[in-house]
């Protein structure tokens, strides 16, 4: 089972207690999953489709509780693009389909004529709790979230640019979220790639178990990345130590061949001999071997003097 399916299954168990939130969630789901068909005589038939049985059961109950309408549930076969079974909820004229379209802000009136809106009806999302419910509805209808083991990506497909812009604007009213839009598959998508934003979105919609699962994967990946970073840093430091030691040994060997180490001042001769005896030791380790032990900076200054002497030979 995919991470998206598990998320929608969890969200299907979230039941909004307030009537305003119930309406907002239904409106969001209808907006992205519903289609309007003419039923004759200027009447409308609403057909809602989903490939998730838990989502279908959830909205059948939610619509019944809010509108006192028992929708017809049918099982069909998916298209070539969307294989598998699909679940269809149908609301006919006898079930007050037109009233439902008007109350969910989909069917509006302009200059005395009905028209289908393509944005979000502001009255539905005036409060924060209703915005959360509306977001949950649109996600359950056309949203997806990638398995965090593979990628950080959450998106909601939208049929029009107007709706995508309205949805992005609504999501960005939440302080901790920031969504973007992109043209996608003949329509548009509102998406997030920031792992923190995705975690917060899951929590806002009510998918707390999935949010914790996402967060656990995120923490593990961050620990692995930090371990790799530290290992790479340690390896780089070790390489620098070895390279520095090799150069120091080259200077010392040059002096030894040309003049002999006895020509060096006592303090420089001491560190030169220590380096030859300990070719892989770091400056810090070498500084602790001197008698008396000295600081790393002091030892480094002595090697600089050895380098100067070797450079003049």
mmCIF file of C-alpha atoms in Angstrom:
data_model
loop_
_atom_site.group_PDB
_atom_site.id
_atom_site.type_symbol
_atom_site.label_atom_id
_atom_site.label_comp_id
_atom_site.label_asym_id
_atom_site.label_seq_id
_atom_site.Cartn_x
_atom_site.Cartn_y
_atom_site.Cartn_z
ATOM 1 C CA UNK A 1 0.000 0.000 0.000
ATOM 2 C CA UNK A 2 1.404 3.381 -1.007
ATOM 3 C CA UNK A 3 2.116 6.200 1.426
ATOM 4 C CA UNK A 4 -0.607 8.281 -0.298
ATOM 5 C CA UNK A 5 -3.198 5.529 0.138
ATOM 6 C CA UNK A 6 -2.313 5.070 3.796
ATOM 7 C CA UNK A 7 -2.610 8.827 4.288
ATOM 8 C CA UNK A 8 -6.063 8.961 2.668
ATOM 9 C CA UNK A 9 -7.182 5.942 4.666
ATOM 10 C CA UNK A 10 -6.213 7.737 7.859
ATOM 11 C CA UNK A 11 -7.905 10.967 6.756
ATOM 12 C CA UNK A 12 -11.092 9.034 5.946
ATOM 13 C CA UNK A 13 -11.349 8.320 9.669
ATOM 14 C CA UNK A 14 -11.262 12.029 10.528
ATOM 15 C CA UNK A 15 -14.802 13.293 10.993
ATOM 16 C CA UNK A 16 -15.267 17.074 11.297
ATOM 17 C CA UNK A 17 -17.507 17.818 14.311
ATOM 18 C CA UNK A 18 -18.719 21.242 13.173
ATOM 19 C CA UNK A 19 -21.282 21.720 10.408
ATOM 20 C CA UNK A 20 -19.257 24.486 8.748
ATOM 21 C CA UNK A 21 -16.226 22.184 8.553
ATOM 22 C CA UNK A 22 -18.330 19.332 7.166
ATOM 23 C CA UNK A 23 -19.553 21.604 4.369
ATOM 24 C CA UNK A 24 -16.029 22.874 3.646
ATOM 25 C CA UNK A 25 -14.641 19.338 3.366
ATOM 26 C CA UNK A 26 -17.484 18.200 1.100
ATOM 27 C CA UNK A 27 -16.983 21.296 -1.075
ATOM 28 C CA UNK A 28 -13.257 20.639 -1.435
ATOM 29 C CA UNK A 29 -13.785 17.003 -2.364
ATOM 30 C CA UNK A 30 -16.597 17.801 -4.817
ATOM 31 C CA UNK A 31 -14.500 20.487 -6.477
ATOM 32 C CA UNK A 32 -11.745 18.067 -7.542
ATOM 33 C CA UNK A 33 -13.558 14.715 -7.713
ATOM 34 C CA UNK A 34 -17.042 15.621 -8.896
ATOM 35 C CA UNK A 35 -18.442 16.143 -12.370
ATOM 36 C CA UNK A 36 -21.756 17.752 -13.326
ATOM 37 C CA UNK A 37 -24.028 16.162 -15.902
ATOM 38 C CA UNK A 38 -27.288 17.446 -17.317
ATOM 39 C CA UNK A 39 -30.266 15.360 -16.304
ATOM 40 C CA UNK A 40 -32.871 17.025 -18.558
ATOM 41 C CA UNK A 41 -35.197 19.907 -17.861
ATOM 42 C CA UNK A 42 -32.327 22.091 -16.714
ATOM 43 C CA UNK A 43 -31.611 19.703 -13.848
ATOM 44 C CA UNK A 44 -28.178 18.520 -12.722
ATOM 45 C CA UNK A 45 -26.690 15.177 -11.764
ATOM 46 C CA UNK A 46 -23.485 15.041 -9.711
ATOM 47 C CA UNK A 47 -21.140 12.094 -10.200
ATOM 48 C CA UNK A 48 -18.232 11.778 -7.756
ATOM 49 C CA UNK A 49 -15.431 9.292 -8.450
ATOM 50 C CA UNK A 50 -12.603 7.919 -6.350
ATOM 51 C CA UNK A 51 -10.389 4.842 -6.475
ATOM 52 C CA UNK A 52 -10.256 4.542 -2.692
ATOM 53 C CA UNK A 53 -13.101 2.591 -1.012
ATOM 54 C CA UNK A 54 -12.444 4.166 2.396
ATOM 55 C CA UNK A 55 -12.740 7.643 0.858
ATOM 56 C CA UNK A 56 -15.983 6.650 -0.914
ATOM 57 C CA UNK A 57 -17.522 5.391 2.344
ATOM 58 C CA UNK A 58 -16.387 8.503 4.197
ATOM 59 C CA UNK A 59 -18.032 10.949 1.793
ATOM 60 C CA UNK A 60 -21.170 8.865 1.414
ATOM 61 C CA UNK A 61 -21.655 9.190 5.178
ATOM 62 C CA UNK A 62 -20.574 12.841 5.338
ATOM 63 C CA UNK A 63 -22.939 13.908 2.540
ATOM 64 C CA UNK A 64 -25.780 11.950 4.132
ATOM 65 C CA UNK A 65 -25.183 13.511 7.556
ATOM 66 C CA UNK A 66 -24.948 17.070 6.229
ATOM 67 C CA UNK A 67 -27.459 17.139 3.380
ATOM 68 C CA UNK A 68 -29.710 14.236 4.518
ATOM 69 C CA UNK A 69 -29.116 12.660 1.100
ATOM 70 C CA UNK A 70 -28.301 8.964 0.652
ATOM 71 C CA UNK A 71 -26.068 8.920 -2.430
ATOM 72 C CA UNK A 72 -26.016 5.960 -4.791
ATOM 73 C CA UNK A 73 -22.722 4.050 -4.631
ATOM 74 C CA UNK A 74 -21.639 2.105 -7.714
ATOM 75 C CA UNK A 75 -18.535 0.144 -8.568
ATOM 76 C CA UNK A 76 -16.925 0.576 -11.978
ATOM 77 C CA UNK A 77 -13.740 -0.171 -13.873
ATOM 78 C CA UNK A 78 -11.001 2.414 -14.269
ATOM 79 C CA UNK A 79 -9.801 3.853 -17.565
ATOM 80 C CA UNK A 80 -6.563 2.999 -19.343
ATOM 81 C CA UNK A 81 -4.867 5.875 -17.520
ATOM 82 C CA UNK A 82 -6.276 4.866 -14.144
ATOM 83 C CA UNK A 83 -6.517 1.103 -13.942
ATOM 84 C CA UNK A 84 -8.355 -0.789 -11.218
ATOM 85 C CA UNK A 85 -11.751 -0.243 -9.675
ATOM 86 C CA UNK A 86 -13.376 3.118 -9.186
ATOM 87 C CA UNK A 87 -16.196 4.023 -6.827
ATOM 88 C CA UNK A 88 -18.915 6.380 -8.028
ATOM 89 C CA UNK A 89 -21.251 8.388 -5.805
ATOM 90 C CA UNK A 90 -24.236 9.778 -7.704
ATOM 91 C CA UNK A 91 -26.526 12.601 -6.577
ATOM 92 C CA UNK A 92 -29.528 13.153 -8.850
ATOM 93 C CA UNK A 93 -32.028 16.022 -9.055
ATOM 94 C CA UNK A 94 -34.382 14.174 -6.695
ATOM 95 C CA UNK A 95 -31.597 14.326 -4.089
ATOM 96 C CA UNK A 96 -31.414 18.124 -4.321
ATOM 97 C CA UNK A 97 -28.249 18.112 -6.441
ATOM 98 C CA UNK A 98 -28.720 21.769 -7.428
ATOM 99 C CA UNK A 99 -28.959 22.857 -3.784
ATOM 100 C CA UNK A 100 -25.768 20.936 -3.002
ATOM 101 C CA UNK A 101 -23.943 22.601 -5.893
ATOM 102 C CA UNK A 102 -25.043 26.033 -4.717
ATOM 103 C CA UNK A 103 -24.218 25.466 -1.055
ATOM 104 C CA UNK A 104 -20.746 24.159 -1.904
ATOM 105 C CA UNK A 105 -20.035 27.279 -3.986
ATOM 106 C CA UNK A 106 -19.766 25.410 -7.301
ATOM 107 C CA UNK A 107 -22.974 26.625 -8.966
ATOM 108 C CA UNK A 108 -23.356 30.422 -8.755
ATOM 109 C CA UNK A 109 -25.518 33.088 -10.357
ATOM 110 C CA UNK A 110 -24.235 36.021 -12.419
ATOM 111 C CA UNK A 111 -26.533 38.482 -14.185
ATOM 112 C CA UNK A 112 -29.459 36.155 -13.598
ATOM 113 C CA UNK A 113 -27.787 33.123 -15.145
ATOM 114 C CA UNK A 114 -26.257 30.028 -13.563
ATOM 115 C CA UNK A 115 -22.547 29.418 -14.072
ATOM 116 C CA UNK A 116 -19.968 26.960 -12.755
ATOM 117 C CA UNK A 117 -17.304 28.715 -10.716
ATOM 118 C CA UNK A 118 -13.674 27.672 -11.080
ATOM 119 C CA UNK A 119 -12.311 29.134 -7.852
ATOM 120 C CA UNK A 120 -12.814 28.657 -4.120
ATOM 121 C CA UNK A 121 -15.968 30.214 -2.662
ATOM 122 C CA UNK A 122 -14.678 32.534 0.082
ATOM 123 C CA UNK A 123 -17.608 31.982 2.463
ATOM 124 C CA UNK A 124 -16.568 28.333 2.836
ATOM 125 C CA UNK A 125 -13.085 29.051 4.197
ATOM 126 C CA UNK A 126 -13.510 32.077 6.448
ATOM 127 C CA UNK A 127 -12.211 30.262 9.544
ATOM 128 C CA UNK A 128 -9.007 28.307 10.087
ATOM 129 C CA UNK A 129 -10.847 25.097 10.967
ATOM 130 C CA UNK A 130 -12.809 25.289 7.690
ATOM 131 C CA UNK A 131 -9.614 25.879 5.687
ATOM 132 C CA UNK A 132 -8.162 22.726 7.261
ATOM 133 C CA UNK A 133 -11.273 20.768 6.297
ATOM 134 C CA UNK A 134 -11.307 22.148 2.746
ATOM 135 C CA UNK A 135 -7.638 21.209 2.334
ATOM 136 C CA UNK A 136 -8.384 17.708 3.594
ATOM 137 C CA UNK A 137 -11.216 17.404 1.062
ATOM 138 C CA UNK A 138 -9.161 18.433 -1.969
ATOM 139 C CA UNK A 139 -6.245 16.237 -0.905
ATOM 140 C CA UNK A 140 -8.495 13.186 -0.544
ATOM 141 C CA UNK A 141 -9.921 13.939 -3.969
ATOM 142 C CA UNK A 142 -6.818 14.616 -6.066
ATOM 143 C CA UNK A 143 -3.825 14.790 -3.750
ATOM 144 C CA UNK A 144 -0.780 12.571 -3.388
ATOM 145 C CA UNK A 145 2.284 12.428 -1.175
ATOM 146 C CA UNK A 146 5.448 10.506 -2.029
ATOM 147 C CA UNK A 147 6.982 7.884 0.213
ATOM 148 C CA UNK A 148 9.541 9.900 2.224
ATOM 149 C CA UNK A 149 12.048 7.054 1.787
ATOM 150 C CA UNK A 150 12.156 7.991 -1.924
ATOM 151 C CA UNK A 151 11.385 11.724 -2.137
ATOM 152 C CA UNK A 152 9.786 14.679 -0.376
ATOM 153 C CA UNK A 153 6.833 15.685 -2.546
ATOM 154 C CA UNK A 154 3.175 16.508 -1.902
ATOM 155 C CA UNK A 155 0.850 17.768 -4.618
ATOM 156 C CA UNK A 156 -2.810 18.373 -5.411
ATOM 157 C CA UNK A 157 -3.954 18.317 -9.039
ATOM 158 C CA UNK A 158 -6.267 21.140 -10.135
ATOM 159 C CA UNK A 159 -8.318 21.488 -13.321
ATOM 160 C CA UNK A 160 -7.909 25.269 -13.700
ATOM 161 C CA UNK A 161 -5.295 27.922 -13.048
ATOM 162 C CA UNK A 162 -7.825 29.941 -11.044
ATOM 163 C CA UNK A 163 -8.492 27.078 -8.638
ATOM 164 C CA UNK A 164 -4.768 26.291 -8.325
ATOM 165 C CA UNK A 165 -4.014 29.926 -7.460
ATOM 166 C CA UNK A 166 -6.884 30.065 -4.941
ATOM 167 C CA UNK A 167 -5.756 26.815 -3.328
ATOM 168 C CA UNK A 168 -2.142 27.978 -3.094
ATOM 169 C CA UNK A 169 -3.310 31.242 -1.538
ATOM 170 C CA UNK A 170 -5.439 29.368 1.000
ATOM 171 C CA UNK A 171 -2.608 26.980 1.930
ATOM 172 C CA UNK A 172 -0.207 29.879 2.389
ATOM 173 C CA UNK A 173 -2.538 31.443 4.989
ATOM 174 C CA UNK A 174 -1.163 28.812 7.374
ATOM 175 C CA UNK A 175 1.907 30.352 9.002
ATOM 176 C CA UNK A 176 4.164 27.309 8.641
ATOM 177 C CA UNK A 177 3.298 26.437 5.029
ATOM 178 C CA UNK A 178 4.392 27.628 1.601
ATOM 179 C CA UNK A 179 3.024 26.024 -1.585
ATOM 180 C CA UNK A 180 3.818 26.614 -5.253
ATOM 181 C CA UNK A 181 1.958 25.980 -8.504
ATOM 182 C CA UNK A 182 3.084 24.356 -11.746
ATOM 183 C CA UNK A 183 1.440 23.332 -15.018
ATOM 184 C CA UNK A 184 0.867 19.579 -14.973
ATOM 185 C CA UNK A 185 -0.869 16.958 -17.154
ATOM 186 C CA UNK A 186 -3.117 19.337 -19.029
ATOM 187 C CA UNK A 187 -3.997 21.097 -15.769
ATOM 188 C CA UNK A 188 -2.160 22.511 -12.792
ATOM 189 C CA UNK A 189 -0.686 21.248 -9.538
ATOM 190 C CA UNK A 190 -0.188 22.874 -6.164
ATOM 191 C CA UNK A 191 2.882 21.275 -4.612
ATOM 192 C CA UNK A 192 5.461 21.283 -1.807
ATOM 193 C CA UNK A 193 8.933 19.728 -1.687
ATOM 194 C CA UNK A 194 10.062 21.027 1.694
ATOM 195 C CA UNK A 195 9.917 18.171 4.226
ATOM 196 C CA UNK A 196 8.899 20.476 7.090
ATOM 197 C CA UNK A 197 6.000 21.904 5.057
ATOM 198 C CA UNK A 198 4.802 18.401 4.166
ATOM 199 C CA UNK A 199 4.926 17.284 7.815
ATOM 200 C CA UNK A 200 2.937 20.351 8.865
ATOM 201 C CA UNK A 201 0.397 19.790 6.059
ATOM 202 C CA UNK A 202 -0.188 16.196 7.142
ATOM 203 C CA UNK A 203 -0.759 17.396 10.711
ATOM 204 C CA UNK A 204 -3.074 20.221 9.608
ATOM 205 C CA UNK A 205 -5.239 17.801 7.627
ATOM 206 C CA UNK A 206 -5.394 15.387 10.575
ATOM 207 C CA UNK A 207 -3.071 12.586 9.373
ATOM 208 C CA UNK A 208 -1.069 12.527 12.603
ATOM 209 C CA UNK A 209 0.058 8.883 12.356
ATOM 210 C CA UNK A 210 1.356 9.439 8.825
ATOM 211 C CA UNK A 211 2.988 12.668 9.928
ATOM 212 C CA UNK A 212 4.915 10.779 12.637
ATOM 213 C CA UNK A 213 5.915 8.086 10.127
ATOM 214 C CA UNK A 214 7.103 10.799 7.726
ATOM 215 C CA UNK A 215 9.010 12.548 10.524
ATOM 216 C CA UNK A 216 10.713 9.297 11.595
ATOM 217 C CA UNK A 217 11.967 8.649 8.057
ATOM 218 C CA UNK A 218 13.093 12.269 7.784
ATOM 219 C CA UNK A 219 15.067 12.039 11.054
ATOM 220 C CA UNK A 220 16.721 8.752 9.998
ATOM 221 C CA UNK A 221 17.747 10.214 6.639
ATOM 222 C CA UNK A 222 19.141 13.307 8.337
ATOM 223 C CA UNK A 223 21.165 11.133 10.747
ATOM 224 C CA UNK A 224 22.555 9.094 7.847
ATOM 225 C CA UNK A 225 23.430 12.256 5.936
ATOM 226 C CA UNK A 226 25.102 13.744 9.006
ATOM 227 C CA UNK A 227 27.096 10.532 9.544
ATOM 228 C CA UNK A 228 28.235 10.575 5.913
ATOM 229 C CA UNK A 229 29.148 14.259 6.210
ATOM 230 C CA UNK A 230 31.206 13.649 9.356
ATOM 231 C CA UNK A 231 32.909 10.620 7.786
ATOM 232 C CA UNK A 232 33.781 12.592 4.668
ATOM 233 C CA UNK A 233 35.063 15.434 6.836
ATOM 234 C CA UNK A 234 37.209 13.027 8.884
ATOM 235 C CA UNK A 235 38.571 11.445 5.702
ATOM 236 C CA UNK A 236 39.375 14.867 4.275
ATOM 237 C CA UNK A 237 41.151 15.848 7.492
ATOM 238 C CA UNK A 238 43.120 12.602 7.453
ATOM 239 C CA UNK A 239 44.138 13.231 3.846
ATOM 240 C CA UNK A 240 45.268 16.756 4.714
ATOM 241 C CA UNK A 241 47.277 15.431 7.674
ATOM 242 C CA UNK A 242 49.025 12.833 5.509
ATOM 243 C CA UNK A 243 49.785 15.340 2.755
ATOM 244 C CA UNK A 244 51.195 17.839 5.247
ATOM 245 C CA UNK A 245 53.325 15.167 6.891
ATOM 246 C CA UNK A 246 54.724 14.056 3.519
ATOM 247 C CA UNK A 247 55.759 17.608 2.663
ATOM 248 C CA UNK A 248 57.435 18.020 6.064
ATOM 249 C CA UNK A 249 59.348 14.779 5.567
ATOM 250 C CA UNK A 250 60.482 15.950 2.112
ATOM 251 C CA UNK A 251 61.881 19.173 3.626
ATOM 252 C CA UNK A 252 63.655 17.240 6.378
ATOM 253 C CA UNK A 253 65.164 14.686 3.947
ATOM 254 C CA UNK A 254 66.435 17.515 1.745
ATOM 255 C CA UNK A 255 68.187 19.156 4.680
ATOM 256 C CA UNK A 256 69.524 15.775 5.806
ATOM 257 C CA UNK A 257 71.003 15.094 2.364
ATOM 258 C CA UNK A 258 72.447 18.564 1.806
ATOM 259 C CA UNK A 259 73.667 19.618 5.239
ATOM 260 C CA UNK A 260 72.707 16.940 7.740
ATOM 261 C CA UNK A 261 70.180 17.324 10.562
ATOM 262 C CA UNK A 262 72.977 18.262 12.956
ATOM 263 C CA UNK A 263 73.114 21.613 11.143
ATOM 264 C CA UNK A 264 69.660 22.505 12.463
ATOM 265 C CA UNK A 265 69.141 24.363 15.744
ATOM 266 C CA UNK A 266 68.354 21.953 18.588
ATOM 267 C CA UNK A 267 64.624 22.781 18.708
ATOM 268 C CA UNK A 268 64.193 22.320 14.962
ATOM 269 C CA UNK A 269 66.266 19.126 14.987
ATOM 270 C CA UNK A 270 64.009 17.696 17.738
ATOM 271 C CA UNK A 271 60.787 18.157 15.732
ATOM 272 C CA UNK A 272 62.504 16.956 12.533
ATOM 273 C CA UNK A 273 63.526 13.695 14.203
ATOM 274 C CA UNK A 274 60.049 13.306 15.734
ATOM 275 C CA UNK A 275 58.465 13.699 12.322
ATOM 276 C CA UNK A 276 60.746 11.081 10.766
ATOM 277 C CA UNK A 277 59.929 8.673 13.601
ATOM 278 C CA UNK A 278 56.147 9.382 13.378
ATOM 279 C CA UNK A 279 55.316 9.986 9.697
ATOM 280 C CA UNK A 280 51.534 9.538 10.134
ATOM 281 C CA UNK A 281 51.041 11.554 13.325
ATOM 282 C CA UNK A 282 49.021 14.767 13.220
ATOM 283 C CA UNK A 283 50.493 18.073 14.361
ATOM 284 C CA UNK A 284 48.466 17.839 17.564
ATOM 285 C CA UNK A 285 49.824 14.368 18.322
ATOM 286 C CA UNK A 286 53.343 15.407 17.434
ATOM 287 C CA UNK A 287 53.126 18.483 19.669
ATOM 288 C CA UNK A 288 52.264 16.242 22.647
ATOM 289 C CA UNK A 289 55.396 14.149 21.991
ATOM 290 C CA UNK A 290 57.810 17.069 22.389
ATOM 291 C CA UNK A 291 59.651 17.569 25.655
ATOM 292 C CA UNK A 292 58.104 19.549 27.180
ATOM 293 C CA UNK A 293 54.806 19.255 25.240
ATOM 294 C CA UNK A 294 54.064 22.321 23.185
ATOM 295 C CA UNK A 295 51.096 23.870 21.387
ATOM 296 C CA UNK A 296 50.156 22.952 17.849
ATOM 297 C CA UNK A 297 50.733 26.548 16.673
ATOM 298 C CA UNK A 298 54.249 26.537 18.076
ATOM 299 C CA UNK A 299 55.081 23.267 16.364
ATOM 300 C CA UNK A 300 53.685 24.596 13.102
ATOM 301 C CA UNK A 301 55.994 27.627 13.346
ATOM 302 C CA UNK A 302 59.020 25.324 13.703
ATOM 303 C CA UNK A 303 58.032 23.404 10.578
ATOM 304 C CA UNK A 304 57.701 26.711 8.712
ATOM 305 C CA UNK A 305 61.336 27.506 9.658
ATOM 306 C CA UNK A 306 62.381 24.053 8.448
ATOM 307 C CA UNK A 307 60.569 24.745 5.178
ATOM 308 C CA UNK A 308 62.433 28.051 4.797
ATOM 309 C CA UNK A 309 65.778 26.366 5.368
ATOM 310 C CA UNK A 310 64.976 23.602 2.881
ATOM 311 C CA UNK A 311 63.814 26.182 0.360
ATOM 312 C CA UNK A 312 67.165 27.927 0.413
ATOM 313 C CA UNK A 313 69.128 24.776 -0.302
#
